[in-house]
mmCIF file of C-alpha atoms in Angstrom:
data_model
loop_
_atom_site.group_PDB
_atom_site.id
_atom_site.type_symbol
_atom_site.label_atom_id
_atom_site.label_comp_id
_atom_site.label_asym_id
_atom_site.label_seq_id
_atom_site.Cartn_x
_atom_site.Cartn_y
_atom_site.Cartn_z
ATOM 1 C CA MET G 1 12.237 22.696 -10.230
ATOM 2 C CA ALA G 2 10.722 19.788 -8.384
ATOM 3 C CA GLY G 3 6.984 19.418 -8.104
ATOM 4 C CA SER G 4 5.193 18.288 -4.982
ATOM 5 C CA GLY G 5 3.303 15.114 -4.169
ATOM 6 C CA THR G 6 0.373 14.695 -1.866
ATOM 7 C CA GLY G 7 -1.286 11.513 -0.737
ATOM 8 C CA THR G 8 -4.540 10.771 1.018
ATOM 9 C CA PRO G 9 -3.702 9.328 4.472
ATOM 10 C CA SER G 10 -4.876 5.812 5.192
ATOM 11 C CA ALA G 11 -8.076 5.694 7.179
ATOM 12 C CA ALA G 12 -7.654 5.007 10.875
ATOM 13 C CA GLY G 13 -10.328 3.993 13.342
ATOM 14 C CA THR G 14 -10.433 4.485 17.077
ATOM 15 C CA GLY G 15 -8.285 1.464 17.899
ATOM 16 C CA THR G 16 -5.027 2.311 19.669
ATOM 17 C CA VAL G 17 -2.128 0.410 21.209
ATOM 18 C CA GLN G 18 -3.793 0.971 24.580
ATOM 19 C CA SER G 19 -7.048 -0.604 23.388
ATOM 20 C CA ILE G 20 -5.136 -3.685 22.248
ATOM 21 C CA TYR G 21 -3.361 -3.795 25.624
ATOM 22 C CA ASP G 22 -6.738 -3.605 27.384
ATOM 23 C CA TYR G 23 -8.042 -6.433 25.222
ATOM 24 C CA LEU G 24 -5.105 -8.642 26.195
ATOM 25 C CA GLN G 25 -5.748 -8.308 29.921
ATOM 26 C CA TYR G 26 -7.892 -11.433 29.887
ATOM 27 C CA ARG G 27 -4.623 -13.359 29.362
ATOM 28 C CA PRO G 28 -2.989 -13.287 32.826
ATOM 29 C CA ASP G 29 0.018 -15.175 31.485
ATOM 30 C CA ILE G 30 1.015 -12.189 29.299
ATOM 31 C CA GLN G 31 2.673 -9.779 31.727
ATOM 32 C CA VAL G 32 3.552 -6.762 29.598
ATOM 33 C CA ASN G 33 2.661 -3.072 29.642
ATOM 34 C CA SER G 34 1.315 -1.067 26.736
ATOM 35 C CA ASP G 35 4.745 0.298 25.818
ATOM 36 C CA ASP G 36 6.077 -3.277 25.507
ATOM 37 C CA LEU G 37 3.553 -3.870 22.760
ATOM 38 C CA ILE G 38 4.693 -1.093 20.416
ATOM 39 C CA HIS G 39 7.453 -3.101 18.717
ATOM 40 C CA ILE G 40 5.252 -6.190 18.293
ATOM 41 C CA VAL G 41 2.265 -4.189 17.064
ATOM 42 C CA ASN G 42 4.531 -2.630 14.436
ATOM 43 C CA MET G 43 5.713 -6.085 13.387
ATOM 44 C CA ALA G 44 2.106 -7.108 12.881
ATOM 45 C CA ILE G 45 1.253 -3.881 11.010
ATOM 46 C CA ARG G 46 4.168 -4.398 8.613
ATOM 47 C CA ALA G 47 3.239 -8.040 8.034
ATOM 48 C CA ILE G 48 -0.402 -7.131 7.340
ATOM 49 C CA ALA G 49 0.577 -4.254 5.036
ATOM 50 C CA LYS G 50 2.953 -6.444 3.012
ATOM 51 C CA ARG G 51 0.229 -9.043 2.553
ATOM 52 C CA LEU G 52 -2.193 -6.329 1.426
ATOM 53 C CA TYR G 53 0.492 -5.134 -1.017
ATOM 54 C CA VAL G 54 0.814 -8.628 -2.489
ATOM 55 C CA LEU G 55 -2.971 -8.805 -2.860
ATOM 56 C CA GLY G 56 -3.072 -5.371 -4.510
ATOM 57 C CA SER G 57 -5.671 -4.332 -1.955
ATOM 58 C CA ASP G 58 -7.479 -1.004 -1.931
ATOM 59 C CA ILE G 59 -7.130 -0.978 1.868
ATOM 60 C CA ILE G 60 -3.633 0.498 1.523
ATOM 61 C CA THR G 61 -4.290 2.492 -1.658
ATOM 62 C CA GLY G 62 -4.219 6.284 -1.855
ATOM 63 C CA GLN G 63 -4.564 8.757 -4.707
ATOM 64 C CA LEU G 64 -1.441 10.276 -6.157
ATOM 65 C CA SER G 65 -1.299 13.880 -7.367
ATOM 66 C CA VAL G 66 2.174 15.054 -8.324
ATOM 67 C CA ALA G 67 2.946 18.368 -10.009
ATOM 68 C CA ILE G 68 5.637 18.579 -12.699
ATOM 69 C CA VAL G 69 6.765 22.206 -12.934
ATOM 70 C CA VAL G 70 8.752 23.298 -16.023
ATOM 71 C CA ALA G 71 11.594 25.581 -15.038
ATOM 72 C CA THR G 72 14.863 23.781 -15.385
ATOM 73 C CA GLU G 73 16.297 20.869 -17.261
ATOM 74 C CA ASP G 74 15.256 17.400 -16.127
ATOM 75 C CA ALA G 75 12.138 18.555 -14.246
ATOM 76 C CA TYR G 76 10.582 15.976 -11.965
ATOM 77 C CA GLY G 77 7.846 15.545 -9.377
ATOM 78 C CA VAL G 78 8.258 14.479 -5.764
ATOM 79 C CA LEU G 79 6.268 11.442 -4.662
ATOM 80 C CA PRO G 80 4.572 11.278 -1.234
ATOM 81 C CA ALA G 81 6.743 10.192 1.696
ATOM 82 C CA ASP G 82 4.522 7.125 2.234
ATOM 83 C CA PHE G 83 4.889 5.999 -1.408
ATOM 84 C CA TRP G 84 5.256 2.210 -1.659
ATOM 85 C CA GLY G 85 4.773 1.786 -5.397
ATOM 86 C CA LEU G 86 2.207 2.462 -8.107
ATOM 87 C CA LYS G 87 -0.903 0.314 -8.127
ATOM 88 C CA ASP G 88 -1.505 0.907 -11.820
ATOM 89 C CA LYS G 89 -0.210 3.097 -14.617
ATOM 90 C CA PRO G 90 -0.551 6.815 -13.832
ATOM 91 C CA TYR G 91 -1.907 9.389 -16.261
ATOM 92 C CA LEU G 92 -1.663 13.099 -16.941
ATOM 93 C CA SER G 93 -4.545 15.213 -15.703
ATOM 94 C CA GLY G 94 -6.643 16.290 -18.688
ATOM 95 C CA TYR G 95 -5.449 13.455 -20.957
ATOM 96 C CA THR G 96 -7.116 10.146 -21.771
ATOM 97 C CA TYR G 97 -4.113 7.824 -21.985
ATOM 98 C CA SER G 98 -1.877 6.238 -19.374
ATOM 99 C CA LEU G 99 1.813 6.893 -18.961
ATOM 100 C CA VAL G 100 3.894 3.739 -19.342
ATOM 101 C CA PRO G 101 7.197 2.799 -17.695
ATOM 102 C CA LEU G 102 10.283 3.845 -19.659
ATOM 103 C CA PRO G 103 11.491 0.571 -21.229
ATOM 104 C CA SER G 104 15.113 1.642 -21.621
ATOM 105 C CA GLN G 105 17.418 4.641 -21.706
ATOM 106 C CA ASP G 106 17.717 4.167 -25.472
ATOM 107 C CA VAL G 107 14.031 5.036 -25.794
ATOM 108 C CA ALA G 108 14.568 8.228 -23.791
ATOM 109 C CA LEU G 109 17.247 9.288 -26.292
ATOM 110 C CA TYR G 110 14.606 9.388 -29.029
ATOM 111 C CA TYR G 111 13.082 12.405 -27.288
ATOM 112 C CA PRO G 112 15.807 15.080 -27.045
ATOM 113 C CA SER G 113 13.303 17.938 -26.946
ATOM 114 C CA THR G 114 10.291 18.730 -24.784
ATOM 115 C CA GLY G 115 6.736 17.659 -25.574
ATOM 116 C CA VAL G 116 3.736 15.852 -24.111
ATOM 117 C CA PRO G 117 5.018 13.071 -21.800
ATOM 118 C CA ILE G 118 4.508 9.440 -22.803
ATOM 119 C CA TYR G 119 6.717 7.543 -20.346
ATOM 120 C CA TYR G 120 7.605 7.826 -16.677
ATOM 121 C CA LYS G 121 10.576 6.722 -14.625
ATOM 122 C CA ILE G 122 10.853 6.566 -10.831
ATOM 123 C CA LYS G 123 14.113 7.130 -8.972
ATOM 124 C CA GLY G 124 13.728 7.008 -5.212
ATOM 125 C CA LEU G 125 10.872 9.384 -4.429
ATOM 126 C CA ASN G 126 11.257 11.350 -7.665
ATOM 127 C CA ILE G 127 9.194 10.693 -10.788
ATOM 128 C CA TYR G 128 10.444 11.850 -14.209
ATOM 129 C CA VAL G 129 8.521 12.061 -17.487
ATOM 130 C CA ILE G 130 9.785 11.411 -21.022
ATOM 131 C CA PRO G 131 9.807 13.449 -23.138
ATOM 132 C CA GLU G 132 10.310 16.286 -20.708
ATOM 133 C CA ALA G 133 7.079 18.220 -20.305
ATOM 134 C CA SER G 134 6.781 21.380 -22.417
ATOM 135 C CA ALA G 135 4.233 22.804 -19.962
ATOM 136 C CA ASN G 136 3.323 22.345 -16.315
ATOM 137 C CA CYS G 137 1.341 19.161 -15.752
ATOM 138 C CA THR G 138 0.014 16.918 -12.994
ATOM 139 C CA ILE G 139 0.434 13.158 -12.709
ATOM 140 C CA ILE G 140 -2.587 11.338 -11.259
ATOM 141 C CA GLY G 141 -2.858 7.713 -10.182
ATOM 142 C CA ASP G 142 -3.365 5.179 -7.406
ATOM 143 C CA TYR G 143 -0.452 4.118 -5.233
ATOM 144 C CA PHE G 144 0.262 1.794 -2.334
ATOM 145 C CA GLN G 145 0.745 3.635 0.953
ATOM 146 C CA LYS G 146 3.308 2.617 3.537
ATOM 147 C CA PRO G 147 1.370 2.344 6.814
ATOM 148 C CA THR G 148 2.086 4.713 9.676
ATOM 149 C CA LEU G 149 3.757 2.797 12.508
ATOM 150 C CA VAL G 150 2.771 3.294 16.126
ATOM 151 C CA THR G 151 5.076 5.141 18.524
ATOM 152 C CA ALA G 152 3.081 5.400 21.767
ATOM 153 C CA SER G 153 0.170 3.803 23.615
ATOM 154 C CA THR G 154 -2.112 6.507 22.222
ATOM 155 C CA SER G 155 -1.103 5.857 18.599
ATOM 156 C CA ALA G 156 -3.969 4.831 16.314
ATOM 157 C CA ILE G 157 -3.791 1.430 14.674
ATOM 158 C CA PRO G 158 -4.076 1.741 10.860
ATOM 159 C CA PHE G 159 -6.525 -0.139 8.628
ATOM 160 C CA ASN G 160 -9.688 1.367 10.184
ATOM 161 C CA GLU G 161 -9.951 -1.369 12.854
ATOM 162 C CA LEU G 162 -10.262 -4.123 10.227
ATOM 163 C CA PHE G 163 -7.365 -6.088 11.696
ATOM 164 C CA ASP G 164 -7.317 -5.195 15.407
ATOM 165 C CA ASP G 165 -8.413 -8.713 16.415
ATOM 166 C CA LEU G 166 -5.801 -10.205 14.107
ATOM 167 C CA ILE G 167 -3.102 -8.051 15.705
ATOM 168 C CA CYS G 168 -4.225 -9.201 19.165
ATOM 169 C CA GLU G 169 -3.952 -12.846 18.131
ATOM 170 C CA TYR G 170 -0.546 -12.147 16.561
ATOM 171 C CA ILE G 171 0.662 -10.679 19.871
ATOM 172 C CA GLU G 172 -0.682 -13.607 21.904
ATOM 173 C CA ILE G 173 1.130 -16.139 19.758
ATOM 174 C CA TYR G 174 4.300 -14.037 19.719
ATOM 175 C CA PHE G 175 4.545 -13.807 23.514
ATOM 176 C CA ARG G 176 3.274 -17.196 24.627
ATOM 177 C CA GLY G 177 3.247 -19.375 21.558
ATOM 178 C CA PRO G 178 0.268 -21.094 19.986
ATOM 179 C CA GLN G 179 -2.487 -22.577 22.085
ATOM 180 C CA LYS G 180 -3.711 -25.970 20.879
ATOM 181 C CA LYS G 181 -1.492 -25.654 17.818
ATOM 182 C CA SER G 182 1.777 -27.216 16.809
ATOM 183 C CA GLY G 183 4.595 -26.190 14.536
ATOM 184 C CA ASN G 184 7.119 -23.413 14.196
ATOM 185 C CA THR G 185 5.876 -20.103 15.672
ATOM 186 C CA ILE G 186 7.096 -18.078 12.684
ATOM 187 C CA GLN G 187 5.248 -20.353 10.275
ATOM 188 C CA ILE G 188 2.120 -20.090 12.396
ATOM 189 C CA LEU G 189 2.362 -16.296 12.433
ATOM 190 C CA ASP G 190 2.842 -16.198 8.658
ATOM 191 C CA LYS G 191 -0.225 -18.399 8.122
ATOM 192 C CA LEU G 192 -2.187 -16.333 10.625
ATOM 193 C CA ILE G 193 -1.464 -13.169 8.636
ATOM 194 C CA ARG G 194 -2.273 -14.764 5.274
ATOM 195 C CA ASP G 195 -5.558 -16.245 6.416
ATOM 196 C CA GLY G 196 -6.652 -13.251 8.495
ATOM 197 C CA VAL G 197 -5.789 -10.628 5.893
ATOM 198 C CA ASP G 198 -7.172 -12.545 2.914
ATOM 199 C CA LEU G 199 -10.496 -13.153 4.657
ATOM 200 C CA ILE G 200 -11.067 -9.404 5.074
ATOM 201 C CA ALA G 201 -9.303 -8.006 1.999
ATOM 202 C CA LEU G 202 -11.012 -10.233 -0.553
ATOM 203 C CA LYS G 203 -14.419 -9.218 0.815
ATOM 204 C CA HIS G 204 -13.458 -5.566 1.147
ATOM 205 C CA ASP G 205 -12.059 -5.228 -2.388
ATOM 206 C CA ARG G 206 -15.114 -6.416 -4.260
ATOM 207 C CA LYS G 207 -14.331 -5.985 -7.938
ATOM 208 C CA GLY G 208 -16.704 -5.515 -10.835
ATOM 209 C CA PRO G 209 -16.664 -7.939 -13.770
ATOM 210 C CA VAL G 210 -13.651 -7.646 -16.037
ATOM 211 C CA GLN G 211 -14.564 -6.118 -19.394
ATOM 212 C CA PHE G 212 -14.009 -8.338 -22.408
ATOM 213 C CA PRO G 213 -14.437 -7.927 -26.191
ATOM 214 C CA GLN G 214 -17.940 -8.519 -27.479
ATOM 215 C CA ALA G 215 -17.997 -11.818 -29.357
ATOM 216 C CA ILE G 216 -21.072 -11.055 -31.460
ATOM 217 C CA ASN G 217 -21.659 -7.863 -33.369
ATOM 218 C CA TRP G 218 -25.279 -7.089 -32.499
ATOM 219 C CA ASP G 219 -25.378 -4.141 -34.935
ATOM 220 C CA TYR G 220 -26.133 -6.483 -37.813
#
């Protein structure tokens, strides 16, 4: 029997496609309506999300909670529909070790019976554990969320308004080309995304110091 997966939706601010359209009205050379923007806004959202994925940013990270229910052979859990990949190794609720990716099918053959899972394997939106769980369990972890694309002028822009200005600039360049810039438009858009996303994401995802082994034993 398949388990179920739930994810925490990405935060969204008050910015909408319409608000971006209103912002662009100061450019009289861009004669489009709000519905014309939907496709281009989605292009920008995908480009921003992919850059955040490469950076491993918490901006597109949600918490995974997937139930594995023992009932039939080859039990598995169902990942959230917006699953884009694990950010780190998941773990079983109530245990203090991480599950690790199954290195090969040969390793799976070492565990013909049920027990406490050690490995995981993802196929599509299904996640399997090896050995098969002997009791119901829940997989916990952080995962990258595929952003929700806009479909109408009232659709909210994802990322909690962090990149609304960047999306506006992306649209301006897309429709009318760069102002006071030279070069291929695609290259300019790519650089725009890299610079604009990195500036915000690296400040947003402030990390603590990495733990390292103590060099001196102060107990003596």
